[in-house]
Amino acid sequence: MSIPTTTPTLTHFDAQGQAHMVDVGAKPATHRIAVATGRIEMQPATLAIIEAGTAKKGDVLGIARIAGIQAAKKTSDLIPLCHPLALTRVAVEFEVAGMQYPGTVGIACTATVETIGQTGVEMEALTAVQIALLTIYDMCKAVDRGMSVHEVRVLEKHGGRSGRFAVAAEN
């Protein structure tokens, strides 16, 4: 993880404190990548339904993957000051994961988003993860209303003036 050497400023506010879209027009287009992750916890029986493919609404992870990809493409429609971007790649992956509370299991989601442009794709990766996990909730809420979404965050980003950022590996 990079440590800032100066006091960071909030770029979405002008000198008068008014919200604005950041002007990226003078920035060079570079290859930019962001990876975000998050997880949804559920009852073991809910996970069994997902893995067996017997959910009444259909292929839960397949539909959640498409929802995440679509969400990444629509991020600027959802987050007011995000730039509309021409994404070159969106990948949404799922993995069954152990959870911190006894009696629960879950699914981890990782989204990788890429572009060649003047601004980063962190928001697109975060949006993809959130919407993919919310889609899982929506598709399974009839059998488990106690599901919960946790730890949505950026794992790493590459490209642009600020360079590389990566969360330190967990032990």
PDB file of C-alpha atoms in Angstrom:
ATOM      1  CA  MET A   1       0.000   0.000   0.000  1.00  0.00           C
ATOM      2  CA  SER A   2       1.350   3.433  -0.846  1.00  0.00           C
ATOM      3  CA  ILE A   3       1.606   6.014   1.924  1.00  0.00           C
ATOM      4  CA  PRO A   4       0.790   9.603   0.928  1.00  0.00           C
ATOM      5  CA  THR A   5       3.565  12.127   1.473  1.00  0.00           C
ATOM      6  CA  THR A   6       1.215  15.118   1.407  1.00  0.00           C
ATOM      7  CA  THR A   7      -2.165  15.806   2.926  1.00  0.00           C
ATOM      8  CA  PRO A   8      -4.787  14.367   0.572  1.00  0.00           C
ATOM      9  CA  THR A   9      -7.552  16.603  -0.710  1.00  0.00           C
ATOM     10  CA  LEU A  10     -11.072  15.709  -1.727  1.00  0.00           C
ATOM     11  CA  THR A  11     -11.025  16.116  -5.496  1.00  0.00           C
ATOM     12  CA  HIS A  12     -14.808  16.278  -5.968  1.00  0.00           C
ATOM     13  CA  PHE A  13     -15.041  19.731  -4.344  1.00  0.00           C
ATOM     14  CA  ASP A  14     -13.914  23.041  -5.825  1.00  0.00           C
ATOM     15  CA  ALA A  15     -12.248  25.893  -3.906  1.00  0.00           C
ATOM     16  CA  GLN A  16     -15.672  27.106  -2.750  1.00  0.00           C
ATOM     17  CA  GLY A  17     -16.658  23.682  -1.434  1.00  0.00           C
ATOM     18  CA  GLN A  18     -19.116  22.957  -4.246  1.00  0.00           C
ATOM     19  CA  ALA A  19     -19.367  19.415  -5.572  1.00  0.00           C
ATOM     20  CA  HIS A  20     -18.168  18.985  -9.162  1.00  0.00           C
ATOM     21  CA  MET A  21     -17.029  16.335 -11.593  1.00  0.00           C
ATOM     22  CA  VAL A  22     -13.231  16.239 -11.690  1.00  0.00           C
ATOM     23  CA  ASP A  23     -11.752  17.518 -14.964  1.00  0.00           C
ATOM     24  CA  VAL A  24      -9.601  14.702 -16.357  1.00  0.00           C
ATOM     25  CA  GLY A  25      -9.255  16.212 -19.830  1.00  0.00           C
ATOM     26  CA  ALA A  26      -5.534  16.994 -19.515  1.00  0.00           C
ATOM     27  CA  LYS A  27      -4.611  13.609 -18.067  1.00  0.00           C
ATOM     28  CA  PRO A  28      -3.009  11.047 -20.368  1.00  0.00           C
ATOM     29  CA  ALA A  29      -4.927   7.867 -21.156  1.00  0.00           C
ATOM     30  CA  THR A  30      -3.254   4.914 -19.466  1.00  0.00           C
ATOM     31  CA  HIS A  31      -4.112   1.256 -18.892  1.00  0.00           C
ATOM     32  CA  ARG A  32      -6.018   1.114 -15.617  1.00  0.00           C
ATOM     33  CA  ILE A  33      -7.070  -1.904 -13.586  1.00  0.00           C
ATOM     34  CA  ALA A  34      -8.972  -2.210 -10.322  1.00  0.00           C
ATOM     35  CA  VAL A  35      -9.813  -5.318  -8.317  1.00  0.00           C
ATOM     36  CA  ALA A  36     -12.495  -5.251  -5.626  1.00  0.00           C
ATOM     37  CA  THR A  37     -13.871  -7.954  -3.384  1.00  0.00           C
ATOM     38  CA  GLY A  38     -16.659  -8.626  -0.914  1.00  0.00           C
ATOM     39  CA  ARG A  39     -18.631 -11.526   0.495  1.00  0.00           C
ATOM     40  CA  ILE A  40     -22.131 -12.565   1.402  1.00  0.00           C
ATOM     41  CA  GLU A  41     -22.776 -14.794   4.405  1.00  0.00           C
ATOM     42  CA  MET A  42     -25.707 -17.203   4.490  1.00  0.00           C
ATOM     43  CA  GLN A  43     -27.009 -20.352   6.073  1.00  0.00           C
ATOM     44  CA  PRO A  44     -25.429 -23.629   4.862  1.00  0.00           C
ATOM     45  CA  ALA A  45     -28.784 -24.725   3.404  1.00  0.00           C
ATOM     46  CA  THR A  46     -28.877 -21.604   1.238  1.00  0.00           C
ATOM     47  CA  LEU A  47     -25.417 -22.302  -0.124  1.00  0.00           C
ATOM     48  CA  ALA A  48     -26.465 -25.878  -0.846  1.00  0.00           C
ATOM     49  CA  ILE A  49     -29.380 -24.600  -2.964  1.00  0.00           C
ATOM     50  CA  ILE A  50     -27.039 -22.288  -4.900  1.00  0.00           C
ATOM     51  CA  GLU A  51     -24.468 -25.030  -5.492  1.00  0.00           C
ATOM     52  CA  ALA A  52     -27.134 -27.554  -6.540  1.00  0.00           C
ATOM     53  CA  GLY A  53     -28.646 -25.082  -8.987  1.00  0.00           C
ATOM     54  CA  THR A  54     -32.116 -25.588  -7.523  1.00  0.00           C
ATOM     55  CA  ALA A  55     -32.996 -21.976  -6.671  1.00  0.00           C
ATOM     56  CA  LYS A  56     -36.488 -21.153  -7.954  1.00  0.00           C
ATOM     57  CA  LYS A  57     -35.246 -18.037  -9.765  1.00  0.00           C
ATOM     58  CA  GLY A  58     -32.555 -19.920 -11.710  1.00  0.00           C
ATOM     59  CA  ASP A  59     -28.747 -19.999 -11.896  1.00  0.00           C
ATOM     60  CA  VAL A  60     -27.912 -17.699  -8.981  1.00  0.00           C
ATOM     61  CA  LEU A  61     -24.202 -17.207  -9.678  1.00  0.00           C
ATOM     62  CA  GLY A  62     -24.645 -16.953 -13.448  1.00  0.00           C
ATOM     63  CA  ILE A  63     -27.247 -14.220 -13.064  1.00  0.00           C
ATOM     64  CA  ALA A  64     -25.218 -12.479 -10.334  1.00  0.00           C
ATOM     65  CA  ARG A  65     -22.168 -12.470 -12.639  1.00  0.00           C
ATOM     66  CA  ILE A  66     -24.151 -10.786 -15.426  1.00  0.00           C
ATOM     67  CA  ALA A  67     -25.606  -8.295 -12.918  1.00  0.00           C
ATOM     68  CA  GLY A  68     -22.107  -7.399 -11.721  1.00  0.00           C
ATOM     69  CA  ILE A  69     -20.852  -6.872 -15.261  1.00  0.00           C
ATOM     70  CA  GLN A  70     -23.874  -4.748 -16.120  1.00  0.00           C
ATOM     71  CA  ALA A  71     -23.432  -2.724 -12.919  1.00  0.00           C
ATOM     72  CA  ALA A  72     -19.802  -1.922 -13.740  1.00  0.00           C
ATOM     73  CA  LYS A  73     -20.942  -0.575 -17.116  1.00  0.00           C
ATOM     74  CA  LYS A  74     -23.655   1.558 -15.458  1.00  0.00           C
ATOM     75  CA  THR A  75     -21.610   2.979 -12.573  1.00  0.00           C
ATOM     76  CA  SER A  76     -21.707   6.565 -13.858  1.00  0.00           C
ATOM     77  CA  ASP A  77     -25.524   6.340 -13.928  1.00  0.00           C
ATOM     78  CA  LEU A  78     -25.537   5.366 -10.240  1.00  0.00           C
ATOM     79  CA  ILE A  79     -22.711   7.433  -8.701  1.00  0.00           C
ATOM     80  CA  PRO A  80     -23.331  11.096  -9.553  1.00  0.00           C
ATOM     81  CA  LEU A  81     -19.744  12.335 -10.049  1.00  0.00           C
ATOM     82  CA  CYS A  82     -18.270   9.251 -11.768  1.00  0.00           C
ATOM     83  CA  HIS A  83     -17.158   9.645 -15.351  1.00  0.00           C
ATOM     84  CA  PRO A  84     -18.765   7.413 -17.988  1.00  0.00           C
ATOM     85  CA  LEU A  85     -15.992   5.065 -19.080  1.00  0.00           C
ATOM     86  CA  ALA A  86     -15.384   2.767 -22.009  1.00  0.00           C
ATOM     87  CA  LEU A  87     -14.516  -0.411 -20.130  1.00  0.00           C
ATOM     88  CA  THR A  88     -12.292  -2.887 -21.916  1.00  0.00           C
ATOM     89  CA  ARG A  89     -12.810  -5.786 -19.487  1.00  0.00           C
ATOM     90  CA  VAL A  90     -15.071  -6.734 -16.600  1.00  0.00           C
ATOM     91  CA  ALA A  91     -14.631 -10.117 -14.907  1.00  0.00           C
ATOM     92  CA  VAL A  92     -16.757 -11.221 -11.953  1.00  0.00           C
ATOM     93  CA  GLU A  93     -15.739 -14.402 -10.113  1.00  0.00           C
ATOM     94  CA  PHE A  94     -17.236 -16.266  -7.164  1.00  0.00           C
ATOM     95  CA  GLU A  95     -15.723 -18.617  -4.610  1.00  0.00           C
ATOM     96  CA  VAL A  96     -17.316 -20.507  -1.742  1.00  0.00           C
ATOM     97  CA  ALA A  97     -15.707 -19.113   1.380  1.00  0.00           C
ATOM     98  CA  GLY A  98     -15.538 -19.979   5.056  1.00  0.00           C
ATOM     99  CA  MET A  99     -17.142 -17.345   7.234  1.00  0.00           C
ATOM    100  CA  GLN A 100     -16.299 -15.921  10.619  1.00  0.00           C
ATOM    101  CA  TYR A 101     -19.484 -16.949  12.429  1.00  0.00           C
ATOM    102  CA  PRO A 102     -20.305 -20.573  13.311  1.00  0.00           C
ATOM    103  CA  GLY A 103     -23.190 -21.967  11.301  1.00  0.00           C
ATOM    104  CA  THR A 104     -22.688 -19.636   8.357  1.00  0.00           C
ATOM    105  CA  VAL A 105     -20.993 -20.087   5.034  1.00  0.00           C
ATOM    106  CA  GLY A 106     -20.884 -17.815   2.081  1.00  0.00           C
ATOM    107  CA  ILE A 107     -19.676 -16.682  -1.261  1.00  0.00           C
ATOM    108  CA  ALA A 108     -16.825 -14.298  -1.964  1.00  0.00           C
ATOM    109  CA  CYS A 109     -17.033 -12.142  -5.073  1.00  0.00           C
ATOM    110  CA  THR A 110     -14.074 -10.572  -6.881  1.00  0.00           C
ATOM    111  CA  ALA A 111     -14.467  -8.108  -9.729  1.00  0.00           C
ATOM    112  CA  THR A 112     -11.641  -7.040 -12.028  1.00  0.00           C
ATOM    113  CA  VAL A 113     -12.296  -4.022 -14.230  1.00  0.00           C
ATOM    114  CA  GLU A 114     -10.016  -2.543 -16.891  1.00  0.00           C
ATOM    115  CA  THR A 115      -9.979   0.445 -19.208  1.00  0.00           C
ATOM    116  CA  ILE A 116      -7.581   2.577 -21.157  1.00  0.00           C
ATOM    117  CA  GLY A 117      -8.512   6.039 -20.067  1.00  0.00           C
ATOM    118  CA  GLN A 118      -7.922   9.160 -18.046  1.00  0.00           C
ATOM    119  CA  THR A 119      -9.456   8.040 -14.756  1.00  0.00           C
ATOM    120  CA  GLY A 120      -9.482   4.871 -12.699  1.00  0.00           C
ATOM    121  CA  VAL A 121     -12.007   2.069 -12.444  1.00  0.00           C
ATOM    122  CA  GLU A 122     -12.168   1.509  -8.682  1.00  0.00           C
ATOM    123  CA  MET A 123     -15.805   2.627  -8.482  1.00  0.00           C
ATOM    124  CA  GLU A 124     -16.753   0.291 -11.312  1.00  0.00           C
ATOM    125  CA  ALA A 125     -15.116  -2.671  -9.562  1.00  0.00           C
ATOM    126  CA  LEU A 126     -16.797  -1.824  -6.239  1.00  0.00           C
ATOM    127  CA  THR A 127     -20.165  -1.397  -7.927  1.00  0.00           C
ATOM    128  CA  ALA A 128     -19.806  -4.742  -9.716  1.00  0.00           C
ATOM    129  CA  VAL A 129     -19.121  -6.536  -6.412  1.00  0.00           C
ATOM    130  CA  GLN A 130     -21.976  -4.848  -4.556  1.00  0.00           C
ATOM    131  CA  ILE A 131     -24.568  -5.523  -7.235  1.00  0.00           C
ATOM    132  CA  ALA A 132     -23.426  -9.128  -7.762  1.00  0.00           C
ATOM    133  CA  LEU A 133     -23.766  -9.798  -4.024  1.00  0.00           C
ATOM    134  CA  LEU A 134     -27.120  -8.010  -3.826  1.00  0.00           C
ATOM    135  CA  THR A 135     -28.333 -10.137  -6.733  1.00  0.00           C
ATOM    136  CA  ILE A 136     -27.442 -13.265  -4.772  1.00  0.00           C
ATOM    137  CA  TYR A 137     -29.440 -11.854  -1.864  1.00  0.00           C
ATOM    138  CA  ASP A 138     -32.401 -11.062  -4.107  1.00  0.00           C
ATOM    139  CA  MET A 139     -32.438 -14.497  -5.670  1.00  0.00           C
ATOM    140  CA  CYS A 140     -32.202 -16.342  -2.336  1.00  0.00           C
ATOM    141  CA  LYS A 141     -34.113 -14.120   0.091  1.00  0.00           C
ATOM    142  CA  ALA A 142     -37.165 -16.415  -0.033  1.00  0.00           C
ATOM    143  CA  VAL A 143     -35.174 -19.062   1.846  1.00  0.00           C
ATOM    144  CA  ASP A 144     -32.738 -16.894   3.863  1.00  0.00           C
ATOM    145  CA  ARG A 145     -33.556 -13.284   4.760  1.00  0.00           C
ATOM    146  CA  GLY A 146     -30.645 -13.256   7.225  1.00  0.00           C
ATOM    147  CA  MET A 147     -27.918 -13.125   4.552  1.00  0.00           C
ATOM    148  CA  SER A 148     -25.458 -10.271   5.031  1.00  0.00           C
ATOM    149  CA  VAL A 149     -22.894  -8.519   2.840  1.00  0.00           C
ATOM    150  CA  HIS A 150     -19.442  -7.819   4.310  1.00  0.00           C
ATOM    151  CA  GLU A 151     -16.024  -6.316   3.624  1.00  0.00           C
ATOM    152  CA  VAL A 152     -16.565  -4.775   0.205  1.00  0.00           C
ATOM    153  CA  ARG A 153     -13.301  -3.027  -0.639  1.00  0.00           C
ATOM    154  CA  VAL A 154     -10.708  -2.305  -3.272  1.00  0.00           C
ATOM    155  CA  LEU A 155      -7.927  -4.892  -3.176  1.00  0.00           C
ATOM    156  CA  GLU A 156      -5.681  -3.249  -5.749  1.00  0.00           C
ATOM    157  CA  LYS A 157      -5.473  -0.723  -8.530  1.00  0.00           C
ATOM    158  CA  HIS A 158      -2.901  -0.017 -11.219  1.00  0.00           C
ATOM    159  CA  GLY A 159      -2.367   2.849 -13.611  1.00  0.00           C
ATOM    160  CA  GLY A 160      -2.608   6.588 -13.562  1.00  0.00           C
ATOM    161  CA  ARG A 161      -0.614   9.209 -11.746  1.00  0.00           C
ATOM    162  CA  SER A 162      -1.104   7.685  -8.286  1.00  0.00           C
ATOM    163  CA  GLY A 163       0.395   4.400  -9.481  1.00  0.00           C
ATOM    164  CA  ARG A 164      -0.197   1.081  -7.780  1.00  0.00           C
ATOM    165  CA  PHE A 165      -2.222   0.449  -4.637  1.00  0.00           C
ATOM    166  CA  ALA A 166      -2.603  -2.965  -3.026  1.00  0.00           C
ATOM    167  CA  VAL A 167      -4.021  -4.117   0.288  1.00  0.00           C
ATOM    168  CA  ALA A 168      -1.391  -5.925   2.326  1.00  0.00           C
ATOM    169  CA  ALA A 169      -1.742  -9.717   2.239  1.00  0.00           C
ATOM    170  CA  GLU A 170      -3.559 -11.196   5.223  1.00  0.00           C
ATOM    171  CA  ASN A 171      -1.805 -13.843   7.287  1.00  0.00           C
TER     172      ASN A 171
END
